[in-house]
Each structure stands twice: as structure tokens, then as C-alpha cells.
Short mmCIF file of C-alpha atoms and ligand atoms in Angstrom, two decimals:
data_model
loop_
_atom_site.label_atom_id
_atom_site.label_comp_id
_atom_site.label_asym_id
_atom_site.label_seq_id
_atom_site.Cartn_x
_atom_site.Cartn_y
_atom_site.Cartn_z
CA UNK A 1 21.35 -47.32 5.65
CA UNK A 2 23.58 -44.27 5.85
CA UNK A 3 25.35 -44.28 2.35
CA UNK A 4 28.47 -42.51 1.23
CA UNK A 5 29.10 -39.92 -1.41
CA UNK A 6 30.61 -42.51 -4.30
CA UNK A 7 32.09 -39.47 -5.72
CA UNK A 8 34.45 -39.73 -3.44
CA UNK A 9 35.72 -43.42 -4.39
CA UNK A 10 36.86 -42.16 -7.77
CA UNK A 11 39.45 -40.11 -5.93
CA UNK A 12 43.44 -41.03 -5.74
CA UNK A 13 43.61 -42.31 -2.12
CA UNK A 14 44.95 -39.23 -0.98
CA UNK A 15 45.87 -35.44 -1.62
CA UNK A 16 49.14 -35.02 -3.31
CA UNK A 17 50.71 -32.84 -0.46
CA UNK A 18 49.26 -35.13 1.99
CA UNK A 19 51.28 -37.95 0.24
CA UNK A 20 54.65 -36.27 0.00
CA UNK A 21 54.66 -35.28 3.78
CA UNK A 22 53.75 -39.14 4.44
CA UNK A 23 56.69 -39.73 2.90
CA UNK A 24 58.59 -37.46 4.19
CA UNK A 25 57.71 -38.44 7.26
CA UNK A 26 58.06 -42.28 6.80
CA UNK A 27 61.89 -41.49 5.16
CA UNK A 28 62.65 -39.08 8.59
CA UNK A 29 61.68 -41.73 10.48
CA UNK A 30 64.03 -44.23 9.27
CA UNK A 31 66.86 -41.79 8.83
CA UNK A 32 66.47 -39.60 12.08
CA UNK A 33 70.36 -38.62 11.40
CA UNK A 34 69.60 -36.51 8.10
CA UNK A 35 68.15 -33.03 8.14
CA UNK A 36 65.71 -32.52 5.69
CA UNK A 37 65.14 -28.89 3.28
CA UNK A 38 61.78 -28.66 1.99
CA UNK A 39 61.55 -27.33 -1.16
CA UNK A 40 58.09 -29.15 -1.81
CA UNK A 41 54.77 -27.54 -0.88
CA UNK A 42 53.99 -23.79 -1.26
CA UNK A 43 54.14 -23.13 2.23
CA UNK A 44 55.96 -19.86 3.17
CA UNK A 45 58.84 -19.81 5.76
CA UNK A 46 59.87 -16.01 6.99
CA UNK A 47 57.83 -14.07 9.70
CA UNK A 48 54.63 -11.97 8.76
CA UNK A 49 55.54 -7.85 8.08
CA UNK A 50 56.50 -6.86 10.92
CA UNK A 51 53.00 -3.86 10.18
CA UNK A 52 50.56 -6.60 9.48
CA UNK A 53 52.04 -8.22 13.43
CA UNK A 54 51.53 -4.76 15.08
CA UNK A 55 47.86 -4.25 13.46
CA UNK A 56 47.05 -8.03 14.24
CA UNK A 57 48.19 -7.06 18.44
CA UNK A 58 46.33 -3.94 18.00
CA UNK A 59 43.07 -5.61 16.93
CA UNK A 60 43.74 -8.41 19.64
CA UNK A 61 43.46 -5.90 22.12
CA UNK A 62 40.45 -4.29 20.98
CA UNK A 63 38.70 -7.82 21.29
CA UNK A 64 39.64 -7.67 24.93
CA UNK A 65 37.97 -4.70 25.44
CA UNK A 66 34.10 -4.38 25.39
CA UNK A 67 33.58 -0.78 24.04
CA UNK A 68 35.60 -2.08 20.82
CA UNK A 69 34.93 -5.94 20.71
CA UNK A 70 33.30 -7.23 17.46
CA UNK A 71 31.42 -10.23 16.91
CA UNK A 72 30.11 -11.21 13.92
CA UNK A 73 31.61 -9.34 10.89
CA UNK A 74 29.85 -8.09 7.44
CA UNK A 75 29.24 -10.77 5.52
CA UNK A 76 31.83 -10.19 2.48
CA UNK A 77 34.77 -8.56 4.74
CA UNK A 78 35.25 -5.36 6.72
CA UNK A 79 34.93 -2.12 4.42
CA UNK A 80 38.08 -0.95 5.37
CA UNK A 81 39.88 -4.13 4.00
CA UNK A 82 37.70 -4.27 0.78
CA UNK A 83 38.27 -0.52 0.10
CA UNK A 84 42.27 -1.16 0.11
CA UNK A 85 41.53 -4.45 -2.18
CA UNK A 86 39.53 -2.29 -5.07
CA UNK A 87 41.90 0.66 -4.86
CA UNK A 88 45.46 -0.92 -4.63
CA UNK A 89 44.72 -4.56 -6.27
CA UNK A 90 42.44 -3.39 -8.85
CA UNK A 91 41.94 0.25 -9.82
CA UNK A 92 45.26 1.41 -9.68
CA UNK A 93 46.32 -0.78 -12.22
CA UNK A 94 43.39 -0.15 -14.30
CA UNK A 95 41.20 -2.98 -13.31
CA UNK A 96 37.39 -1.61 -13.13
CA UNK A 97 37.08 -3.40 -9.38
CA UNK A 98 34.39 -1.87 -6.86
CA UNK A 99 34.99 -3.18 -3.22
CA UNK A 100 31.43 -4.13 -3.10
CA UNK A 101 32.70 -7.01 -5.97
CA UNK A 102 35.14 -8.41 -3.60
CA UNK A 103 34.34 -11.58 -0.76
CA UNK A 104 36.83 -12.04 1.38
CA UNK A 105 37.74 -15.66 2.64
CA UNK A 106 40.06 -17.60 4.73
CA UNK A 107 41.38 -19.09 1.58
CA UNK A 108 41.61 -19.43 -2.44
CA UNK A 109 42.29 -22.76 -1.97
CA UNK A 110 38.46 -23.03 -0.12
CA UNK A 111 36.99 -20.65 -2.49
CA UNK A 112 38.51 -22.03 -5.81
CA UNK A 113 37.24 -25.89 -4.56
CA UNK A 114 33.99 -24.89 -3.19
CA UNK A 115 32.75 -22.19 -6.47
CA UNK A 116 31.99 -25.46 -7.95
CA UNK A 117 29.09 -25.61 -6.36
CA UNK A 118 27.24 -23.30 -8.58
CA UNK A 119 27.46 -24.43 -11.48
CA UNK A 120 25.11 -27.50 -12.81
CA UNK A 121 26.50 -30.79 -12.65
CA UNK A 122 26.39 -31.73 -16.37
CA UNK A 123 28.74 -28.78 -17.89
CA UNK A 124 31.81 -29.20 -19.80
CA UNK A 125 34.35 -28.36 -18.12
CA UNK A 126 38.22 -27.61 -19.22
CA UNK A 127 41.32 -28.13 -16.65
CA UNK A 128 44.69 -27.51 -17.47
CA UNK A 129 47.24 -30.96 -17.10
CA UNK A 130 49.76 -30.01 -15.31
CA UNK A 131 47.12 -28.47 -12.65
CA UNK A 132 46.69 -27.36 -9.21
CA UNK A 133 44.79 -30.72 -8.01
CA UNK A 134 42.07 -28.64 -6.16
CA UNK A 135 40.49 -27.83 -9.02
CA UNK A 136 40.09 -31.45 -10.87
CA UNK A 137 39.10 -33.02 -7.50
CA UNK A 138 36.56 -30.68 -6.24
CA UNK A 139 35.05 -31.24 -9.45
CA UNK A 140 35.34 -35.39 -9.01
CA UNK A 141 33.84 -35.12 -5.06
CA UNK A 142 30.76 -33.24 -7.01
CA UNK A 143 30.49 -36.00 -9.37
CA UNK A 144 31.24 -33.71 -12.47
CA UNK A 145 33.19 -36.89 -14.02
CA UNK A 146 33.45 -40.27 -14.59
CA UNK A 147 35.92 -43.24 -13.37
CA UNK A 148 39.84 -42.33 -13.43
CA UNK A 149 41.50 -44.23 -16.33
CA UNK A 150 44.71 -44.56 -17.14
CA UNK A 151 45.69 -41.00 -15.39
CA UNK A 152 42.48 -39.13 -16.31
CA UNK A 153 38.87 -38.63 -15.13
CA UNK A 154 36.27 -39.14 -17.90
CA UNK A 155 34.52 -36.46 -18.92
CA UNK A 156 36.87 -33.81 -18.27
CA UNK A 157 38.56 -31.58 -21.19
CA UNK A 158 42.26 -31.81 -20.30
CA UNK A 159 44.08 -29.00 -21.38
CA UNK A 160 47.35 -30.37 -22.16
CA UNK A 161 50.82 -28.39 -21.17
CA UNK A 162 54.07 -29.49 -22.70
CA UNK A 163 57.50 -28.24 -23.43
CA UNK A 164 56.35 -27.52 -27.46
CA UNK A 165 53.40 -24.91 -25.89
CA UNK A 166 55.30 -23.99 -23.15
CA UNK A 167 53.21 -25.05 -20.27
CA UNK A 168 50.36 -22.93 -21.63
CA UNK A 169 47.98 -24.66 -22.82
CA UNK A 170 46.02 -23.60 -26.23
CA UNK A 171 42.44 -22.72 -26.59
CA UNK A 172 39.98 -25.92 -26.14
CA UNK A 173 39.37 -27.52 -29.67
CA UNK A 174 35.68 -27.18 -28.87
CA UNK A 175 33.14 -25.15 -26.84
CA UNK A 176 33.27 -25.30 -22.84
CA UNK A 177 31.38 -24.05 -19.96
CA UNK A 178 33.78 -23.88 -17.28
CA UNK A 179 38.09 -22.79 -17.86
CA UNK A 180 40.20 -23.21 -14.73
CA UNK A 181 43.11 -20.65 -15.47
CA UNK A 182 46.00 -19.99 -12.92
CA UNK A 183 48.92 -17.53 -13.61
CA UNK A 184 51.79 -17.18 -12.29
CA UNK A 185 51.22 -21.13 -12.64
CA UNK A 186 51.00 -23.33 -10.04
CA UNK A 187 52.82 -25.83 -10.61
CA UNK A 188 54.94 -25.10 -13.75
CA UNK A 189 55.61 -21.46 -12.78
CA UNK A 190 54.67 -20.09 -16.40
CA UNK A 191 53.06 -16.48 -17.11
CA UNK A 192 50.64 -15.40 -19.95
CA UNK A 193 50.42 -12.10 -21.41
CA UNK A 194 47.88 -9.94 -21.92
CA UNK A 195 46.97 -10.59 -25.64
CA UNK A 196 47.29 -14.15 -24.81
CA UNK A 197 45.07 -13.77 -21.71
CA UNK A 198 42.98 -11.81 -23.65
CA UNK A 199 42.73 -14.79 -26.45
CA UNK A 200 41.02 -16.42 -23.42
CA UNK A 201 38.22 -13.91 -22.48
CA UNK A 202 37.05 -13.63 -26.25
CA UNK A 203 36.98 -17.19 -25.95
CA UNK A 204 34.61 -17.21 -22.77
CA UNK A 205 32.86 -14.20 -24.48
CA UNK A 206 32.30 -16.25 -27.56
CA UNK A 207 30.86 -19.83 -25.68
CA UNK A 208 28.92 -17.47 -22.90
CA UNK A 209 31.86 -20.02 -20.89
CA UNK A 210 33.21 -18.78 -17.25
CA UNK A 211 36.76 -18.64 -16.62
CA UNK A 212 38.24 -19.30 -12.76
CA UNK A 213 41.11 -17.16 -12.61
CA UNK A 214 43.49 -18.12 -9.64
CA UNK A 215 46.40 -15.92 -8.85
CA UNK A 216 47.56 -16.48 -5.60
CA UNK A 217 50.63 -15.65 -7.03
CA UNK A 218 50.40 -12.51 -8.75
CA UNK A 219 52.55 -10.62 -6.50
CA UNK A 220 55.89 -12.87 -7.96
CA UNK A 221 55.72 -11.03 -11.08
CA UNK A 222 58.59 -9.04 -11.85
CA UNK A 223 57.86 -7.86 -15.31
CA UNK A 224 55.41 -5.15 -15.24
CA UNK A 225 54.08 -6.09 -18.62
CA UNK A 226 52.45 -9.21 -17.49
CA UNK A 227 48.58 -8.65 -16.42
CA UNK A 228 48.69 -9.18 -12.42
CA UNK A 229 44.94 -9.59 -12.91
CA UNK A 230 42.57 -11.11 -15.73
CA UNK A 231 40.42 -8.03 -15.00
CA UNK A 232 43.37 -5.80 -16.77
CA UNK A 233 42.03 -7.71 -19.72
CA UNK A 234 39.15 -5.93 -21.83
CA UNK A 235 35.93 -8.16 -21.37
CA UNK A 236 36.91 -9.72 -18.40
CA UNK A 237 34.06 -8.47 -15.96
CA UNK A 238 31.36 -10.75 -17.75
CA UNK A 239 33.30 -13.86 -17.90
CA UNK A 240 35.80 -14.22 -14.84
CA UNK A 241 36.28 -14.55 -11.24
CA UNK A 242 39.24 -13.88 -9.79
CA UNK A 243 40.83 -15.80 -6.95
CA UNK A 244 43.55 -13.91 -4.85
CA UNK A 245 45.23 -14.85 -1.27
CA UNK A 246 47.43 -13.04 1.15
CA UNK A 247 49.02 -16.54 1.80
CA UNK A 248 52.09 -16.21 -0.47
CA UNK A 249 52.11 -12.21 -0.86
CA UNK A 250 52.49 -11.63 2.52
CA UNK A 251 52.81 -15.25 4.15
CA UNK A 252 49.61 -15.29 5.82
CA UNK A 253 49.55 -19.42 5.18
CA UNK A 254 49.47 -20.05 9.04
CA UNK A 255 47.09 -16.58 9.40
CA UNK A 256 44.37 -17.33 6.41
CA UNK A 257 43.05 -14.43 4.56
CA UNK A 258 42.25 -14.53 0.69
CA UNK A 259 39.47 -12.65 -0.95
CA UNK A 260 37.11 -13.89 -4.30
CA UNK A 261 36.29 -10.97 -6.96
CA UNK A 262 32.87 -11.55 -8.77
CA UNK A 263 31.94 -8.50 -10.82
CA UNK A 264 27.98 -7.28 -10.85
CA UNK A 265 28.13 -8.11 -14.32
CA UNK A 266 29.29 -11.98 -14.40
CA UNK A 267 26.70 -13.92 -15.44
CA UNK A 268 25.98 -17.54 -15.47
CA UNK A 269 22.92 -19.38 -17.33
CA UNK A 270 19.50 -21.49 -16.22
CA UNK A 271 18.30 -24.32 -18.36
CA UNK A 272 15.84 -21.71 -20.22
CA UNK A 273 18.70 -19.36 -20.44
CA UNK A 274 18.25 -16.72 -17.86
CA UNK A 275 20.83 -14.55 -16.89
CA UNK A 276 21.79 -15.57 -12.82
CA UNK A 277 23.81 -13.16 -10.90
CA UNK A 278 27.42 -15.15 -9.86
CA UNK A 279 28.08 -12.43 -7.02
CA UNK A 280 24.42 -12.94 -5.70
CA UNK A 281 24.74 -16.49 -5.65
CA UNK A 282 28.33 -16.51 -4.34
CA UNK A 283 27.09 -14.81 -1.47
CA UNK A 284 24.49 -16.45 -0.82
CA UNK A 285 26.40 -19.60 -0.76
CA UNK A 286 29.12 -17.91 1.32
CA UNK A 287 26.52 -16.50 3.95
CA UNK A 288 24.86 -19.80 4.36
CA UNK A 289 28.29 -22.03 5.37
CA UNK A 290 30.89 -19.43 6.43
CA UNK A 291 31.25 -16.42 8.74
CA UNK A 292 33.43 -14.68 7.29
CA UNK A 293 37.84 -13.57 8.68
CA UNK A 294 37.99 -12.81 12.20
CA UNK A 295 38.59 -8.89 12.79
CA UNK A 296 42.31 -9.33 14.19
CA UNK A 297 43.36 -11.15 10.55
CA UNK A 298 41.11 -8.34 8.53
CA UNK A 299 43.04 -5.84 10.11
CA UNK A 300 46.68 -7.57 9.52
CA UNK A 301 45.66 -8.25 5.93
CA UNK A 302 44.33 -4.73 5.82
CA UNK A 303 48.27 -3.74 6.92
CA UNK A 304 49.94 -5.26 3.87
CA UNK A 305 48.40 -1.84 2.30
CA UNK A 306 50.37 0.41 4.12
CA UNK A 307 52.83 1.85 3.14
CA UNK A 308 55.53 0.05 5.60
CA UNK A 309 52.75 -3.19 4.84
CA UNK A 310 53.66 -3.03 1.37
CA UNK A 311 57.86 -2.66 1.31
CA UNK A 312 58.13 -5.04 4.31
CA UNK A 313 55.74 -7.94 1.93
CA UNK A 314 57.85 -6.88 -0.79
CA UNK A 315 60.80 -7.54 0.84
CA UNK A 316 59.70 -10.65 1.90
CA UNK A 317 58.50 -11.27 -2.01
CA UNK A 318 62.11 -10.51 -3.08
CA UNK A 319 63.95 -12.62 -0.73
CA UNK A 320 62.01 -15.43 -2.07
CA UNK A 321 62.82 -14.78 -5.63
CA UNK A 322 66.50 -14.21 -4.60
CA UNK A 323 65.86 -17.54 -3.92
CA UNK A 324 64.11 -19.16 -7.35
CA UNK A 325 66.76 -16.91 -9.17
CA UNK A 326 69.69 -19.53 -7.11
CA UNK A 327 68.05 -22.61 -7.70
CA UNK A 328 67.52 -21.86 -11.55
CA UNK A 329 71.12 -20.64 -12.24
CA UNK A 330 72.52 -23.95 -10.47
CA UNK A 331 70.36 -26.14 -11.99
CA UNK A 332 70.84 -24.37 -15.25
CA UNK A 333 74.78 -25.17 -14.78
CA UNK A 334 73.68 -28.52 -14.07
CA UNK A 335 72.30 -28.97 -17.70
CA UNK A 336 68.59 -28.90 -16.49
CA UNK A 337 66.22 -27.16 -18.36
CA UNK A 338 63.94 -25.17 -16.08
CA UNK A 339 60.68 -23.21 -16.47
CA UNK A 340 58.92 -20.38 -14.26
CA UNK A 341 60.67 -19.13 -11.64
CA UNK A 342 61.26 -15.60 -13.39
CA UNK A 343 57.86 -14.18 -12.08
CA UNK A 344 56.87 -16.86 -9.64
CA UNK A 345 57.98 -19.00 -6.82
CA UNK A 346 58.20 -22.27 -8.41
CA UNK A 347 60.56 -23.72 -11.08
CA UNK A 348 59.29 -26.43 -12.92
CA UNK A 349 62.43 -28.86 -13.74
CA UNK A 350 62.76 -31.19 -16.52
CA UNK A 351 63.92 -34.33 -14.53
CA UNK A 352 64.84 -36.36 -17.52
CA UNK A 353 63.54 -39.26 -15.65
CA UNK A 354 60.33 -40.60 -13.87
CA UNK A 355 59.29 -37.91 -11.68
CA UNK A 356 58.69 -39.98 -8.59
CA UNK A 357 62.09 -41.26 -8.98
CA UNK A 358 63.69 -38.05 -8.89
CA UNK A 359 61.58 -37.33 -5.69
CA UNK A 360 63.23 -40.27 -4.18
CA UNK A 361 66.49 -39.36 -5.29
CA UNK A 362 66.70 -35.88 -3.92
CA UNK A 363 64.76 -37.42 -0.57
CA UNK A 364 67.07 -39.97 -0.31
CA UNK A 365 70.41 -39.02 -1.27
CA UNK A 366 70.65 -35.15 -0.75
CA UNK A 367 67.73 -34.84 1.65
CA UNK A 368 65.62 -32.05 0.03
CA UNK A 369 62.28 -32.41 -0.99
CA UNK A 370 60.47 -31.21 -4.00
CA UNK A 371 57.22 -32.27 -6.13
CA UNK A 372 56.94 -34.86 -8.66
CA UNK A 373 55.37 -33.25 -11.80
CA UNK A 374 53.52 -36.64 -12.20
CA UNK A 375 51.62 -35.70 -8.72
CA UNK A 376 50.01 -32.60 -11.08
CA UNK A 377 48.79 -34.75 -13.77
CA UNK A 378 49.84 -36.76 -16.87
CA UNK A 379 51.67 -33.78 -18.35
CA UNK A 380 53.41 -33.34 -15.15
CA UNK A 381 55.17 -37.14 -15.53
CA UNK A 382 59.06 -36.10 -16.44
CA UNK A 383 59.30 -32.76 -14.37
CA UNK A 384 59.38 -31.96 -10.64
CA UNK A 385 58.46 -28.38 -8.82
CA UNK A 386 60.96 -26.99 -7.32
CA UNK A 387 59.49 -24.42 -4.29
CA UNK A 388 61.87 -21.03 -3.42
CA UNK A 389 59.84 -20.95 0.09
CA UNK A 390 62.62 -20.87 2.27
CA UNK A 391 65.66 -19.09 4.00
CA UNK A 392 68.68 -18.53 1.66
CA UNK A 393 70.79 -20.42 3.61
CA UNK A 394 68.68 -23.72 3.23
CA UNK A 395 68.23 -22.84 -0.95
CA UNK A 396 71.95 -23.02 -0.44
CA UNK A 397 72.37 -25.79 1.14
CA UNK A 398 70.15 -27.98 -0.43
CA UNK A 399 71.39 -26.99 -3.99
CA UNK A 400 74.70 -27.56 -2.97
CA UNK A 401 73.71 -31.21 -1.84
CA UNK A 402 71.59 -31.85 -5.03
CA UNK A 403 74.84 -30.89 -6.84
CA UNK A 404 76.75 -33.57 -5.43
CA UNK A 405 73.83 -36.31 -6.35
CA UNK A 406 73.02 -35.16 -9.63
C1 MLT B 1 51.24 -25.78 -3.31
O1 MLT B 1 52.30 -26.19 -2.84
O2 MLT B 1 50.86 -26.08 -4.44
C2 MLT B 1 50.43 -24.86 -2.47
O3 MLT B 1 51.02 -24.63 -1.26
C3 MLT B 1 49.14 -25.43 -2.23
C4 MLT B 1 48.21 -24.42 -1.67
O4 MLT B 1 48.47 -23.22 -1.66
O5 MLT B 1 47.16 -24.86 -1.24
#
């Protein structure tokens, strides 16, 4: 008898983004009159730099051409992407990277769900709540928890975010094995500093713990203060991987390139204690069920480090924040209290209300969608996400309609 993965049964019955378009979709169909702003998932909305389109053609046509068609690519990414990774990412902000650290993928959302799968099944592991839901159900599907009670798996360490700690949650009240970590946040839009970041490396140092670093959304900060990457923090290289994506810095969403940093010197533990090589086991996971970014996407990502690459994603950065600066100021005049948004793409709204209910509202009565708060854990009940991926003109619109309802 073929028998399912039970794992899987402890799961809400579907993924939160899945749900809202449902929704959305179900609400569209019975009011086909009213045109819709999303404001909900991540997803970006403006064209790709206009150097990453003429280096995607470029490659295109050297795959119709047999003297310079590739097949297969090097397992962890063309050199000439991973060089511009290490140098511009990494080492010119003082981050001891090597491009022989760095795996590139066709997504952090892949690589932050499937890393999982090396680590044992009994560890400890500590989530934030409000989180990402990737992380908390990648860890559920590999039966890292128990049943889901009243809004929480068993056997997780929630790490609770609230207005008193300002989304950022403090240090776990005891040891841990495993710290999911994700600044600029996703969803609440809050950033940590270094000395605070730094708080959390000692901590790993201190438990021989592993923190997953996800920032996606690194290129949103404005303040040049703020670490853009947990390896500007001393310690770092032993205790951290380092998710990053070209989806949001240079809208690649649609095109799929990301890359995973795992220093040479990130270790993880056997049973007896041994010191196992995270990089080497990485790759050896990656080698075995992936085959790596096709050339023609290598080569577009590879664009975003020129120098037209880089003002054109900026540009494309700022317009969005342009954006999250409108929707805070009205919603600020409004009387809402907002977080993030300063060095991120999401605002994180205090709904006063249930945050489902405020979904509904703004579906409903002003058309725009955003994210119920409740939808990214316990903590997350009370707030929605507000997204800044879109045109101006649709920010506009849709905070002049949630003016009139609110
Ligand atoms: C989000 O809306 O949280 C993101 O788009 C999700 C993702 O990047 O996978």
C-alpha cells in the first residue's frame, strides 16, 4: 500500500499566497465590474533593466548557435556570475566572501525550504512569529514538529515579535540548533543593526547553533549603517548561511535567479561530534536534485553588475520605495501606526482589528489587496502587509480608495 508523507497532514490546507489569490479570485469573480490593485504578495511589477534584457538576447543567441551553445553548466553557477557576487555583494563591503562559497539557484525561496534537509530531524529549532511561512512549513513537511495547536506547531521555539520589541524578536531563552533570521523582514519590514545582528552570531557561536540568514531584500536598505549582509558581522563565517535573490533587486521573479553563500568554514555536527562541511554537503545535495540556472538567466543576472545593470536596478529599487514612502505617509495621516517600509518594500500596518477582516475590507470595499498579519503567524493577528510592488499610479490609486473606506 503506497502511503503518504503524514507530515504533510499537519499542514494548514494551503499556502498563504495560494489562499489570498483564491480569494481574490473568488471576490473578481463575483464583482467582474471592480478593478482590483494588488498590494499583497511580493511579486514585482516594472520591466527587467533594460542591460540584464540585452545580455539575456545576447545569450539567447549564442544558444542558437553551435560554436557557442552550452549545455550543462558548472555545478554552483558560471564563474563569471560568482566572481561579480564575491566582489560587488560581499568584498566590497567588507564581507570575507570567495566566489567559490557562493551556489547559485533559481530561488531563495527553494534554497531556504529545501537547506532543511541537512540538518537531523530531532534539533531545536527557533522561528521567528511573524515569519516568512517557508521556513516553519518546510520544517513541518520534514516532520521536525508535532500537531498544530491553537496557532502553533509543537516543538518549535517561536520567537515572538510584537510592538514592545519592535518586530525583532530577542535572543531564545534557551539553547537552539537552528535560527531562521530574515532582514529587511519579510513580513513586518523591520531592520537590525549590526551590534544587534552581531548579539545573534555570539549567540550561534556560543550554542555551536546555525543561523539561516535570508535577505532577499537587502537591496531596500537605504541607510548605509544597516549590515546588507550577516557576513559584515565579525564571526559570521562559522555560523551562517546567507540566502540572497535577484527576484526583488532586480525583478527577476518571472526570470529566477538567487544564489546560497556557505563559507568553507561553516560547520555543522554528527552525533559523536564531528565537524561536517555545510558547503560540501550543500553541494552535494544541490548536484544530486538540481542542474543548476540556464546560461541566458546567468548572464542577465550577471548584467545587474554593470555598471548601467546596477543604476537601471536601482532605479527600479527607488521607484518602489517612492512607493512604500506614499503608502506610509497616508496611512500615517490616517492615524495608523506603521512599521518597515523605511529600508524595505513592505509596511507592516497595525489594523486595529482582526486581520482577516481588514483583508476583506480593503478587498471588498476599496478593491486593493494586501496580507493579513494573522496569515504570518500568531504575532501577525492585528496587522496586515502592505506590498510597494507596483506602478505609482496604482499606489495612488489604491490609497486614495482605502482613504475613502477607512
Ligand atoms: C511574499 O510576498 O512574501 C513573497 O513574494 C514571497 C516570496 O518571495 O516567495
Amino acid at each position: 500500500m503506497i502511503r503518504v508523507n503524514e507530515n504533510y497532514l499537519k499542514l494548514q490546507t494551503s499556502y498563504l499566497f495560494s489562499e489570498i489569490a483564491q480569494r481574490v479570485a473568488d471576490f473578481q469573480t463575483a464583482r467582474p465590474d471592480m478593478e482590483i490593485i494588488k498590494l499583497g504578495i511580493g511579486d514585482v511589477t516594472r520591466a527587467l533593466p533594460r542591460a540584464c534584457i540585452d545580455a539575456f538576447h545576447r545569450a539567447v543567441d549564442e544558444m542558437a548557435d553551435d560554436t557557442t551553445f552550452r549545455g550543462y553548466g558548472p555545478d554552483q553557477g558560471y564563474p563569471f556570475l560568482l566572481e561579480k557576487i564575491a566582489r560587488q555583494d560581499f568584498q566590497a563591503r567588507g564581507a570575507d566572501i570567495t566566489e567559490d562559497e557562493i551556489i547559485v539557484s533559481d530561488g531563495a525561496k527553494c534554497d531556504s525550504g529545501n537547506i532543511q534537509e541537512l540538518f537531523a530531524t530531532d534539533i531545536k529549532i527557533a522561528i521567528p512569529d511573524p515569519v516568512y511561512p517557508v521556513y516553519l512549513d518546510t520544517n513541518v513537511m520534514a516532520g521536525r514538529t508535532g500537531s498544530f495547536i491553537e496557532g502553533r506547531y509543537e516543538g518549535i521555539l517561536y520567537l515572538e515579535g510584537s510592538r514592545e520589541n519592535g518586530f525583532i524578536p530577542d535572543l531564545p531563552p534557551e539553547p537552539v540548533d537552528l535560527i531562521y533570521l530574515c532582514f529587511p523582514n519579510n513580513p513586518t519590514g523591520v531592520t537590525i543593526t549590526k551590534p544587534r545582528l552581531q548579539a545573534w552570531v555570539d549567540f550561534a557561536h556560543e550554542h555551536n547553533a546555525l543561523i539561516l540568514y535570508d535577505a532577499a531584500y537587502e537591496a531596500f536598505i537605504r541607510d548605509d549603517t544597516l549590515p546588507k549582509s550577516i557576513y559584515e558581522v565579525e564571526g559570521a563565517r562559522e555560523v551562517a548561511i546567507e540566502f540572497r535573490s535577484f527576484s526583488k533587486t532586480a525583478g527577476f521573479t518571472g526570470t529566477r535567479c538567487a544564489y546560497t553563500v556557505i563559507p568553507k568554514t561553516c560547520m555543522a555536527f554528527t552525533r559523536n561530534g564531528d565537524r561536517q562541511s555545510l558547503h560540501d554537503m550543500w553541494l552535494r545535495r544541490q548536484t544530486t536534485k538540481f542542474n543548476s540556472v540556464s546560461y541566458p538567466v546567468q548572464r542577465a543576472a550577471e548584467a545587474v553588475y554593470s555598471e548601467e545593470g546596477r543604476a537601471q536596478s536601482q532605479a527600479l529599487i527607488d521607484g518602489y520605495m517612492t512607493n512604500a514612502d506614499h503608502i506610509r505617509a497616508e496611512l500615517a495621516a490616517l492615524g495608523y501606526e506603521c512599521i518597515g517600509g523605511e529600508n524595505s518594500p513592505y509596511i507592516w500596518v497595525d489594523s486595529r482589528t482582526e486581520s482577516w477582516k481588514f483583508f476583506d475590507l480593503l478587498l471588498e470595499e476599496a478593491g486593493v489587496v494586501c496580507t493579513p498579519g494573522a496569515g504570518f503567524g500568531r504575532c501577525g493577528e492585528g496587522y496586515v502587509r502592505i506590498s510597494a510592488f507596483n506602478s505609482f499610479e496604482n499606489v495612488q490609486k489604491a490609497m486614495q480608495r482605502i482613504k475613502k473606506v477607512l
